[in-house]
Backbone as a chain_set.jsonl record, in Angstrom:
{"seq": "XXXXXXXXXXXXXXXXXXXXXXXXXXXXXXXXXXXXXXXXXXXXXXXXXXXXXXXXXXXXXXXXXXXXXXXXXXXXXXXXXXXXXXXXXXXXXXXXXXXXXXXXXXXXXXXXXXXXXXXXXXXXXXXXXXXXXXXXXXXXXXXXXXXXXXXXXXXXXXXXXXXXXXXXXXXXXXXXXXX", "coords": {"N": [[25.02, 45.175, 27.703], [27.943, 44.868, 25.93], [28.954, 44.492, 23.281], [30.74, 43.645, 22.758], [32.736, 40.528, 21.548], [32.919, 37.403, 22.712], [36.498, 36.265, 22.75], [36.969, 33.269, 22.768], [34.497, 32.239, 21.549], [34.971, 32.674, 18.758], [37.341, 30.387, 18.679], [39.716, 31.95, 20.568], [42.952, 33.535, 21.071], [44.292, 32.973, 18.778], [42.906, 33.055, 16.503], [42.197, 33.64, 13.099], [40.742, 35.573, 10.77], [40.262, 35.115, 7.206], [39.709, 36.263, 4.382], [37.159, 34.983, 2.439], [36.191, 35.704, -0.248], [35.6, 38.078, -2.684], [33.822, 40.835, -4.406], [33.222, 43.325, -6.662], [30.457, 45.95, -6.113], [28.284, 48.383, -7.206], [27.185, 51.831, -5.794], [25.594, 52.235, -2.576], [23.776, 51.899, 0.345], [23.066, 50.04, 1.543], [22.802, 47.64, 3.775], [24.193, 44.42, 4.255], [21.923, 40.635, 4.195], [22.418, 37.798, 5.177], [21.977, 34.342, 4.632], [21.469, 31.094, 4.502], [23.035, 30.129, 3.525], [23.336, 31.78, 1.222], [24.391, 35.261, 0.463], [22.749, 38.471, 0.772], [22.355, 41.734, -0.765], [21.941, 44.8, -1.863], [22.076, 47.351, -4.558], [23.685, 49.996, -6.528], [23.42, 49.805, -10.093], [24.72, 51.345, -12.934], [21.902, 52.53, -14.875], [20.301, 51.59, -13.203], [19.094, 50.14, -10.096], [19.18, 47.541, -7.894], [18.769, 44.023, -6.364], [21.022, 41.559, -5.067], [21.715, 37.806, -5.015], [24.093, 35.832, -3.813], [26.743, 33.543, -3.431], [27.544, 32.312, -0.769], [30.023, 30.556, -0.273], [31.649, 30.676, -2.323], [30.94, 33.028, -4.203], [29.368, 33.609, -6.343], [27.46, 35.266, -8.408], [24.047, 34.234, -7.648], [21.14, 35.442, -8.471], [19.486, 37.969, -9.806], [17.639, 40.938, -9.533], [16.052, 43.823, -10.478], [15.52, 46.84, -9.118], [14.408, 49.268, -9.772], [14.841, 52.396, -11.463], [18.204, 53.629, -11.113], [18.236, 55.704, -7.872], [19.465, 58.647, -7.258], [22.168, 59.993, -5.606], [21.497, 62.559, -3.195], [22.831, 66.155, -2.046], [25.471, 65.492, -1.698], [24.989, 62.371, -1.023], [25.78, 59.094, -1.847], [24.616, 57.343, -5.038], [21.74, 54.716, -5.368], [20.143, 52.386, -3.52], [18.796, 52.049, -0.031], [17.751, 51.195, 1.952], [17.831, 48.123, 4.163], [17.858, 44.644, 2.932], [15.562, 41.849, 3.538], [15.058, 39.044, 5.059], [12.975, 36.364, 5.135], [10.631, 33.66, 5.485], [11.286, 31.906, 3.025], [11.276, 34.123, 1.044], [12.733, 37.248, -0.177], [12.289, 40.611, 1.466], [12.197, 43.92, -0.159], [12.792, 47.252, -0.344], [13.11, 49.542, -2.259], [14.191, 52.757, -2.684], [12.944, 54.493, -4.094], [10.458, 54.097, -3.663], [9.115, 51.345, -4.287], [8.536, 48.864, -2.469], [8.854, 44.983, -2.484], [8.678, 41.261, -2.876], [10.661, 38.486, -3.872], [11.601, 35.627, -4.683], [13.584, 34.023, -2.368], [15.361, 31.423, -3.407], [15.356, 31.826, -6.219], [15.4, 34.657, -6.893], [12.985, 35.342, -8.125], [9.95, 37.561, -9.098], [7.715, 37.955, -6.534], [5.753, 39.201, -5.356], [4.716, 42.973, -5.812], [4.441, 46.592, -4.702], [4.068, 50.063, -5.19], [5.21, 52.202, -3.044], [4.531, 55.289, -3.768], [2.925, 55.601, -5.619], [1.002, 53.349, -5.585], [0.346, 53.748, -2.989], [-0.243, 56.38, -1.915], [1.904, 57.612, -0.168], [4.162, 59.843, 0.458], [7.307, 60.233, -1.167], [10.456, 60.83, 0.351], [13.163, 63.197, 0.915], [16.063, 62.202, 0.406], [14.803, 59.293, -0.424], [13.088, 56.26, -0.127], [14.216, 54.657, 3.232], [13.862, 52.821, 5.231], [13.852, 49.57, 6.402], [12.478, 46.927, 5.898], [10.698, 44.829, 8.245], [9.757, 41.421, 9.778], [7.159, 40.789, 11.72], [5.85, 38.027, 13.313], [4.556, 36.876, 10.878], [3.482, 39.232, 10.062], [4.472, 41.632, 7.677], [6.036, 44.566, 8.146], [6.777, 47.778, 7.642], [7.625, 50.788, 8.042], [6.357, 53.689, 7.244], [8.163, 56.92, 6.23], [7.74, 60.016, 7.306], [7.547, 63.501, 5.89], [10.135, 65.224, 7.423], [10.909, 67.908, 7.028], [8.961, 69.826, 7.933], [8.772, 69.756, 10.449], [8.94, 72.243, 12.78], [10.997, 71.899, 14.926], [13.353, 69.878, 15.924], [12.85, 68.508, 18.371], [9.591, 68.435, 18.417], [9.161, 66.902, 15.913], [10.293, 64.058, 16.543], [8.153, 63.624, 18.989], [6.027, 63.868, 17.413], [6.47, 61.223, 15.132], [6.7, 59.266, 17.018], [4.365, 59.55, 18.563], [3.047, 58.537, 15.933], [3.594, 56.299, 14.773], [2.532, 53.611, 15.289], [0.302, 54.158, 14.396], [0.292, 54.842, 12.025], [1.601, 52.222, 10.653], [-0.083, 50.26, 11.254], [-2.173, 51.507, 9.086], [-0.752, 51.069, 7.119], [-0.452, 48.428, 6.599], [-3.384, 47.345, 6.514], [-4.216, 48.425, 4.153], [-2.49, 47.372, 2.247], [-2.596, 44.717, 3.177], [-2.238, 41.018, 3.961]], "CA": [[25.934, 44.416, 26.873], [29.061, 45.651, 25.42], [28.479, 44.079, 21.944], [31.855, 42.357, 22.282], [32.027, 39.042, 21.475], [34.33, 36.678, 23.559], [37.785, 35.77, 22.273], [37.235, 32.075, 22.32], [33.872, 32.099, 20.432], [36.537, 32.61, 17.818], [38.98, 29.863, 18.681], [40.937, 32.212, 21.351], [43.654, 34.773, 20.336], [45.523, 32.255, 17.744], [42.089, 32.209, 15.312], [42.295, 34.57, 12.202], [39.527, 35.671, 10.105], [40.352, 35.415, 6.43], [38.99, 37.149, 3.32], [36.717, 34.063, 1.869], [35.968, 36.397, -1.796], [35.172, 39.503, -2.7], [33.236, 41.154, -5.4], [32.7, 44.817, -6.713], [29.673, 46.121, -6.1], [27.868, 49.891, -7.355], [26.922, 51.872, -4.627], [24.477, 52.268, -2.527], [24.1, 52.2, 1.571], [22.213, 48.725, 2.182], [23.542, 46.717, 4.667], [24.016, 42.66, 3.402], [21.56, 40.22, 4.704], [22.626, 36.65, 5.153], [20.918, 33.217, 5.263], [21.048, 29.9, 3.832], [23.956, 29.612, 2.106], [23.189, 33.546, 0.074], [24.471, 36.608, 0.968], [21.852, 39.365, -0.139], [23.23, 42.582, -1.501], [21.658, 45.723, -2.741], [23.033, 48.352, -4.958], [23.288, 50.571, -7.71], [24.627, 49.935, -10.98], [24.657, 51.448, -14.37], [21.078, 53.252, -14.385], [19.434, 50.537, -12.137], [19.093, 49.585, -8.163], [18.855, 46.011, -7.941], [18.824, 43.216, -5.301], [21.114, 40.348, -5.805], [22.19, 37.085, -4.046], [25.486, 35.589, -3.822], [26.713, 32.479, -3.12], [28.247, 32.429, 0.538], [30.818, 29.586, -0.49], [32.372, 30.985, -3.408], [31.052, 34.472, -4.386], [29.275, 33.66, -7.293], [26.197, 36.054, -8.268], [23.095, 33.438, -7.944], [20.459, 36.097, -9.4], [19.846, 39.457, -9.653], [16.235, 41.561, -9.57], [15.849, 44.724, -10.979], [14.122, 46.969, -8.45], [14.059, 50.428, -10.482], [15.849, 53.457, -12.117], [19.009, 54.329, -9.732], [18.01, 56.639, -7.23], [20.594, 60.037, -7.253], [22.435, 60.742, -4.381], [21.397, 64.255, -3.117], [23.528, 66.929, -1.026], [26.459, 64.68, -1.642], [25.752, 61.433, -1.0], [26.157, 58.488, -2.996], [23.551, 57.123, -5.753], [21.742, 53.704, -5.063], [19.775, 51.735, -2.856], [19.566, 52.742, 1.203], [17.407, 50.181, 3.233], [18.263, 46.636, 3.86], [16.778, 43.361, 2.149], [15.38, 41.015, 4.196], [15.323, 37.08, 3.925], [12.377, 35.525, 5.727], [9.62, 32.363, 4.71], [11.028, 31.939, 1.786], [11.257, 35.255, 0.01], [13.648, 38.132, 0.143], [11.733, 41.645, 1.118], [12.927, 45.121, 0.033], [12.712, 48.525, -0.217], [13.664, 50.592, -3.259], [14.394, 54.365, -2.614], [11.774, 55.286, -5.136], [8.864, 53.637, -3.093], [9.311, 50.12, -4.535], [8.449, 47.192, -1.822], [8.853, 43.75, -3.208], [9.347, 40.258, -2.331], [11.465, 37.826, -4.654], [11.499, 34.262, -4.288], [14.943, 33.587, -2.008], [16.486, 30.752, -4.225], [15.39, 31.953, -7.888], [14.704, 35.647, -7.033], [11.762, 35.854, -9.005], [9.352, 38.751, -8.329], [6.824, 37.24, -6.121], [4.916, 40.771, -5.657], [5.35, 44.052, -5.68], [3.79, 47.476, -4.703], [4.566, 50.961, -4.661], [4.329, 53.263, -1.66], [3.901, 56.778, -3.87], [1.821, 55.33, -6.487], [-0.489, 52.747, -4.926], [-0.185, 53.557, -1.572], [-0.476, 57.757, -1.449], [2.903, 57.724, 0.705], [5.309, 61.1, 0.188], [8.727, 60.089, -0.981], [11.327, 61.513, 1.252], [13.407, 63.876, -0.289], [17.089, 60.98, 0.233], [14.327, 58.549, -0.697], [12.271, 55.734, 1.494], [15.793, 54.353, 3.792], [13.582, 52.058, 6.463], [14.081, 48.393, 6.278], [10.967, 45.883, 6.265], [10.351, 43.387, 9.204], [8.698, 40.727, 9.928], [6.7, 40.234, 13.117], [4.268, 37.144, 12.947], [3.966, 36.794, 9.441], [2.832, 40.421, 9.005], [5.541, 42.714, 6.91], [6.174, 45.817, 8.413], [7.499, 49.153, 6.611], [7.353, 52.359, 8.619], [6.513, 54.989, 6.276], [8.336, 57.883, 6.626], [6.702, 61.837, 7.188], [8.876, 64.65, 5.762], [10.821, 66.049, 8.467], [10.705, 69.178, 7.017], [7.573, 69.987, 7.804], [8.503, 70.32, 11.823], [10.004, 73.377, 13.554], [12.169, 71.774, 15.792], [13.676, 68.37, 16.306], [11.292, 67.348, 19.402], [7.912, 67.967, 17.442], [9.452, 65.443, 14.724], [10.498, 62.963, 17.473], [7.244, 63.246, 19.537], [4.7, 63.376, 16.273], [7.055, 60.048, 14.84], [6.339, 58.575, 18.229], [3.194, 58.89, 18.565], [2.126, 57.978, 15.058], [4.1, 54.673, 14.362], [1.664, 52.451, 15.032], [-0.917, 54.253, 13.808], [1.052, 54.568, 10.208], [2.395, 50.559, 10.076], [-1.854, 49.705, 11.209], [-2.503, 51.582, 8.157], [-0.581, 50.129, 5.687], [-1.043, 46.471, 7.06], [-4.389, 47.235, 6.437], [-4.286, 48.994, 2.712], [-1.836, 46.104, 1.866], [-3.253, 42.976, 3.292], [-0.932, 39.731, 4.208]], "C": [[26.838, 45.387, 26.13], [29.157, 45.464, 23.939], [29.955, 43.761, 21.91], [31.587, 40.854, 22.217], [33.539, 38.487, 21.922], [35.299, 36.069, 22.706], [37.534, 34.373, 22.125], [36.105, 31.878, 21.637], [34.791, 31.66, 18.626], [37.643, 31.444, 17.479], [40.053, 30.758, 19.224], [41.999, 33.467, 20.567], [44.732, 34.061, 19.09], [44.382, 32.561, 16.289], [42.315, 33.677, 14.379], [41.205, 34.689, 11.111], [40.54, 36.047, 8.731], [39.032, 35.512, 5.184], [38.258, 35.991, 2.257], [37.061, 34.621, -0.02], [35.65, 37.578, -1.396], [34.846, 39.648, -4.13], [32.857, 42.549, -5.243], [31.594, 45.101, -7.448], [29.12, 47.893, -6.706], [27.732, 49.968, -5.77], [26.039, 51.893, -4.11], [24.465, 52.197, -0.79], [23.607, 51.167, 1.996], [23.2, 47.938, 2.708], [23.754, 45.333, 4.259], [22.972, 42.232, 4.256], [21.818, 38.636, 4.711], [21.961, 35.373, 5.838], [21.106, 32.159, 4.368], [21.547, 29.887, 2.716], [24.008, 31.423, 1.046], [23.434, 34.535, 1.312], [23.928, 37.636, -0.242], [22.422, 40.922, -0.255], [21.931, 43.751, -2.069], [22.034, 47.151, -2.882], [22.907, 49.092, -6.156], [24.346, 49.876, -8.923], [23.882, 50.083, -12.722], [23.154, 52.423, -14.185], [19.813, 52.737, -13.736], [19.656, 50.411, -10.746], [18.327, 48.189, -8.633], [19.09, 45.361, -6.622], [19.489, 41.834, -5.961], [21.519, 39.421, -4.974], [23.236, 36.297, -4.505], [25.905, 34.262, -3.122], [27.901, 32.542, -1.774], [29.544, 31.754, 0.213], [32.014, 30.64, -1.332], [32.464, 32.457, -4.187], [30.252, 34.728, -5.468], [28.044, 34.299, -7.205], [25.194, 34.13, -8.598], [21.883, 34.212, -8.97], [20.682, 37.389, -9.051], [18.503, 39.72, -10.096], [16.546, 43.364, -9.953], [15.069, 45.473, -10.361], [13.895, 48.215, -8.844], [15.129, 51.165, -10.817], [16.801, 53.756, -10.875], [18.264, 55.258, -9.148], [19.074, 57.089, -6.98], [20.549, 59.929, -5.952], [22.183, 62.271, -4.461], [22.213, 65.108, -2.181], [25.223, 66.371, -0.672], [26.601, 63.295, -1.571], [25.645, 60.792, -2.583], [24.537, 58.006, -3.651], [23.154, 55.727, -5.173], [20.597, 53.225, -3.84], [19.507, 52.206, -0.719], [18.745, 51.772, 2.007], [18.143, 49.018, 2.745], [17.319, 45.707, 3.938], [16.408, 42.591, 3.928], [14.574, 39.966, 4.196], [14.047, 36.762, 5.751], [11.104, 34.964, 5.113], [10.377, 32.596, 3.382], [11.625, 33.009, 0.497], [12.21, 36.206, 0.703], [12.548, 39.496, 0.375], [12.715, 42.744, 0.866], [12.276, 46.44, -0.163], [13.195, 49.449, -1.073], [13.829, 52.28, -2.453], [13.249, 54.91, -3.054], [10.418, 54.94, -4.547], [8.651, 52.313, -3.306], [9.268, 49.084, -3.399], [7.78, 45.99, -2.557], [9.427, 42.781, -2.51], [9.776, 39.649, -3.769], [11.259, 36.745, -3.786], [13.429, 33.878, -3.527], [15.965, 32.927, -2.931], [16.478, 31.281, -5.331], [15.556, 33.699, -8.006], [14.287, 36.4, -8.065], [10.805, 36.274, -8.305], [7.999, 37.761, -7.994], [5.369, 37.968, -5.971], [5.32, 41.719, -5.5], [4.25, 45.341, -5.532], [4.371, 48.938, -4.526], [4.329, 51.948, -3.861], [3.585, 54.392, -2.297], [2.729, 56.219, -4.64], [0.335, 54.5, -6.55], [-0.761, 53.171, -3.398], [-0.289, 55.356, -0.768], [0.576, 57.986, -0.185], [3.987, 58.841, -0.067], [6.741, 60.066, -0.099], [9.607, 61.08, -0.263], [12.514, 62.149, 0.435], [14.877, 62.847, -0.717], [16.268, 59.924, 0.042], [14.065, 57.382, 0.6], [14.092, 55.014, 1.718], [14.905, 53.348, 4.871], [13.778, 50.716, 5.853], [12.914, 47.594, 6.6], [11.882, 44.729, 7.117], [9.513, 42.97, 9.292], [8.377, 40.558, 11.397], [5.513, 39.255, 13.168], [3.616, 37.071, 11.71], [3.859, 37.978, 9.008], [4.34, 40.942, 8.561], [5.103, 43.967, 7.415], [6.754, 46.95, 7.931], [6.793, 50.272, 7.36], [7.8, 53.491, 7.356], [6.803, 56.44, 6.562], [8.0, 59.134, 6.221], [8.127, 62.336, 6.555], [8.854, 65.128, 6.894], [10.868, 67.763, 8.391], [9.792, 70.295, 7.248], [7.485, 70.413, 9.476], [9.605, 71.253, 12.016], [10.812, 72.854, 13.849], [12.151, 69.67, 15.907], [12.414, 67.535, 17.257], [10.257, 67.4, 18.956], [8.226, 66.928, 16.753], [8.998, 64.321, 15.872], [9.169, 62.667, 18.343], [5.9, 62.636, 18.55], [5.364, 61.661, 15.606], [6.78, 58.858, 16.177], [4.958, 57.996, 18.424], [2.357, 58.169, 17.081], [2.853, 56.369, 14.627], [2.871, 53.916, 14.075], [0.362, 52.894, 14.62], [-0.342, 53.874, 12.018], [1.11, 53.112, 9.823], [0.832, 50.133, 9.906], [-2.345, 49.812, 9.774], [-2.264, 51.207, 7.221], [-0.538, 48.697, 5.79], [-2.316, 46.392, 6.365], [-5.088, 47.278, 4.725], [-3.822, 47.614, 1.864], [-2.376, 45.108, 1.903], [-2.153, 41.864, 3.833], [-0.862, 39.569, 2.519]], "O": [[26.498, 46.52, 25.787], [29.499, 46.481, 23.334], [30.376, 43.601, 20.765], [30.645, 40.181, 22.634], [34.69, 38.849, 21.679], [34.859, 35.284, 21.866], [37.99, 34.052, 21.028], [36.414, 31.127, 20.712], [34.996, 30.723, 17.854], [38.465, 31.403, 16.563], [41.18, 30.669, 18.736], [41.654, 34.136, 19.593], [45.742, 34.604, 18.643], [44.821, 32.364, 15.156], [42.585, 34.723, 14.969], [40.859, 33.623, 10.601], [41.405, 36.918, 8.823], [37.902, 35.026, 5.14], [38.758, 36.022, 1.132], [37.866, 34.111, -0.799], [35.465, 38.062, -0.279], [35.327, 38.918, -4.997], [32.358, 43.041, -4.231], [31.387, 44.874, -8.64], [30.015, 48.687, -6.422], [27.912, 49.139, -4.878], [25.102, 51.58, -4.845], [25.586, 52.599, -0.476], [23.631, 51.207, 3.226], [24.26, 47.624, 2.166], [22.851, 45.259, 3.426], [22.722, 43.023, 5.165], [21.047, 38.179, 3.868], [21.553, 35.245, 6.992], [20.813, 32.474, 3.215], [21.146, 29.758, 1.559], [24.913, 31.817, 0.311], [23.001, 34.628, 2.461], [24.253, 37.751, -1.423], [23.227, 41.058, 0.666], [21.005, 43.272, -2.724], [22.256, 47.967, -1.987], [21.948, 48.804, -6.87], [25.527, 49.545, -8.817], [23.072, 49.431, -13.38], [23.254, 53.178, -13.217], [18.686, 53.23, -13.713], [20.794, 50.724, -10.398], [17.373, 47.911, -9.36], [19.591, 46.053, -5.735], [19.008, 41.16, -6.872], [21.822, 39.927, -3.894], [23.261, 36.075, -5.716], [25.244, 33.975, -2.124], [29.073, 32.838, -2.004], [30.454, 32.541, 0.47], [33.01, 31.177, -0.847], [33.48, 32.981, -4.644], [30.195, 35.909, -5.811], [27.385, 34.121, -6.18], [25.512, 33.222, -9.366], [21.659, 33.737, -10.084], [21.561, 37.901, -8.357], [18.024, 38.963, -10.94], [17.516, 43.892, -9.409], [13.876, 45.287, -10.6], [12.921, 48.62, -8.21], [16.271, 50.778, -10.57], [16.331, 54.076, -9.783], [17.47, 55.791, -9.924], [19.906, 56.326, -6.49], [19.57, 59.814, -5.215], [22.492, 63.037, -5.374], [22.261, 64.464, -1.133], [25.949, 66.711, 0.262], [27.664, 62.734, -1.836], [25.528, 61.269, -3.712], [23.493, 58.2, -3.03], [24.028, 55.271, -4.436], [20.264, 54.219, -3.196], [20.489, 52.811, -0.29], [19.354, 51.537, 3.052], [18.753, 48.791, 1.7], [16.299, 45.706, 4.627], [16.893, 42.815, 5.037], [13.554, 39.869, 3.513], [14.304, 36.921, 6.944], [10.494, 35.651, 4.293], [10.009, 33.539, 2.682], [12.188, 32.748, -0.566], [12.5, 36.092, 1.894], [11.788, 39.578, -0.59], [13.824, 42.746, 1.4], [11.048, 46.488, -0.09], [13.829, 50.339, -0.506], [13.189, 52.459, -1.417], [12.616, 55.75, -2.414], [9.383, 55.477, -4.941], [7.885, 51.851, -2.46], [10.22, 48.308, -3.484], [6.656, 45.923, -3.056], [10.355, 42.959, -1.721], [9.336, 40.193, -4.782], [10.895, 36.752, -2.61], [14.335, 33.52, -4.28], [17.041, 33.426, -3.258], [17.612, 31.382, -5.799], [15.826, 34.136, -9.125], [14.687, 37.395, -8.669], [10.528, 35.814, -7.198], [7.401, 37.048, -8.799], [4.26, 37.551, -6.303], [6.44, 41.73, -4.989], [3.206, 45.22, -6.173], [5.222, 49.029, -3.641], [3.275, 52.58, -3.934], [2.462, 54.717, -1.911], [1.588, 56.422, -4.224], [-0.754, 54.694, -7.09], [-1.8, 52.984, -2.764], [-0.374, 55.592, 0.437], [0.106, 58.538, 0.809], [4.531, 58.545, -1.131], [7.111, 59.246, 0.742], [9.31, 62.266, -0.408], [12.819, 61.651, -0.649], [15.018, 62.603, -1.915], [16.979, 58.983, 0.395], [14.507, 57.415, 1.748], [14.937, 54.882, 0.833], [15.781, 53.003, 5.664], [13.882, 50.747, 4.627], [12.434, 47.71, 7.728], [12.938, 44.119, 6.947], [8.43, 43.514, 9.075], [9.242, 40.22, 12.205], [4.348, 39.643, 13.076], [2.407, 37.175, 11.501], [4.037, 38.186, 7.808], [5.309, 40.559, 9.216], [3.982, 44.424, 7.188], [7.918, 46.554, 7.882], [5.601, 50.568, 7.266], [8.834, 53.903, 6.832], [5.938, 57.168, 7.048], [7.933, 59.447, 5.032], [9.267, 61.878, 6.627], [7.818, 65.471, 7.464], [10.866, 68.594, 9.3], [9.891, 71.443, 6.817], [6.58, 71.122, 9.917], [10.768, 71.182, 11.619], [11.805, 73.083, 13.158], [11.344, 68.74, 15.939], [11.602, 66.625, 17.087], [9.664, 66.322, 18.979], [7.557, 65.913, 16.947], [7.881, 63.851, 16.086], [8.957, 61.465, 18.501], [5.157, 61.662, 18.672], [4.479, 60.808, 15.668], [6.709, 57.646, 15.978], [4.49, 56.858, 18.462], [1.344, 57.472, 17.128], [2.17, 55.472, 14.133], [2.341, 53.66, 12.995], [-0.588, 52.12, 14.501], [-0.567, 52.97, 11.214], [0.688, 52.781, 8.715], [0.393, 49.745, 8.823], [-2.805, 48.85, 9.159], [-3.087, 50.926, 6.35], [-0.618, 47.958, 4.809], [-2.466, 45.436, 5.604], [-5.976, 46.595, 4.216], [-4.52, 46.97, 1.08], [-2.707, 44.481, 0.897], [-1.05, 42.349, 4.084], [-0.082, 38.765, 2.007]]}, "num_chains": 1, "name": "protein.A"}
């Protein structure tokens, strides 16, 4: 697949995509996640990283969660946030920088639970902070915890030791965690 998408999906070469709203955001590298009417958002601002949702229609902030102290950009980049939220049963999951996974309640996002990788769960922060994105497969929540890289000689040790340990790593924290 070419990851184009056909001209008449669209309405053909007459249809025009305009600019519904817009709103300025801190920064931060998280991708949006959209669903049910909210577009989910996370970002830095002021000396916080937060998660907030937005009203698809109109633009308007619905809430906003508090998911810890900004995390500093290092080596240049920018400050803020770096995985992306994600909206399934119900609840929003995410991923702070600092180690922070949490769900929020979708419509109200109120903190539903929360845990942290360095502090409850003996997981290294990475030195640009955790950047993977939680999925869901069958109910369970997944979060690949990432090794320091610095730690291998050469590119292919990383890539083969990351290979083979995946599923040993996700087993383990399924397991530490719980549903």
């Amino acid at each position: 697949h070419t990851g184009a998408v056909p001209n008449e999906l669209f309405g053909g070469d007459t249809a025009k995509l305009t600019v519904g709203w817009r709103t300025a955001l801190g920064p931060g590298y998280s991708a949006l996640a959209v669903g049910d009417g909210k577009v989910i958002a996370m970002f830095a601002e002021g000396d916080g990283d937060f998660v907030a949702a937005f009203d698809t229609d109109s633009g308007e902030e619905v809430w906003r969660y508090r998911i810890a102290d900004t995390n500093p950009g290092h080596d240049g980049s920018h400050d803020g946030p770096i995985s992306t939220p994600l909206i399934a049963d119900g609840l929003v999951f995410g991923l702070g920088a600092w180690g922070h996974l949490f769900a929020v309640d979708f419509k109200t996002g109120k903190e539903t639970w929360k845990t942290h990788l360095v502090d409850d769960n003996e997981i290294a922060k990475p030195w640009y902070g955790f950047t993977t994105s939680p999925l869901m497969a069958d109910g369970v929540l997944i979060v690949d915890r990432v090794v320091d890289t610095s730690t291998f000689a050469e590119w292919a040790e990383y890539e083969a030791h990351h290979r083979d340990a995946f599923v040993d790593r996700i087993t383990a924290f399924v397991d530490r965690v719980g549903s």
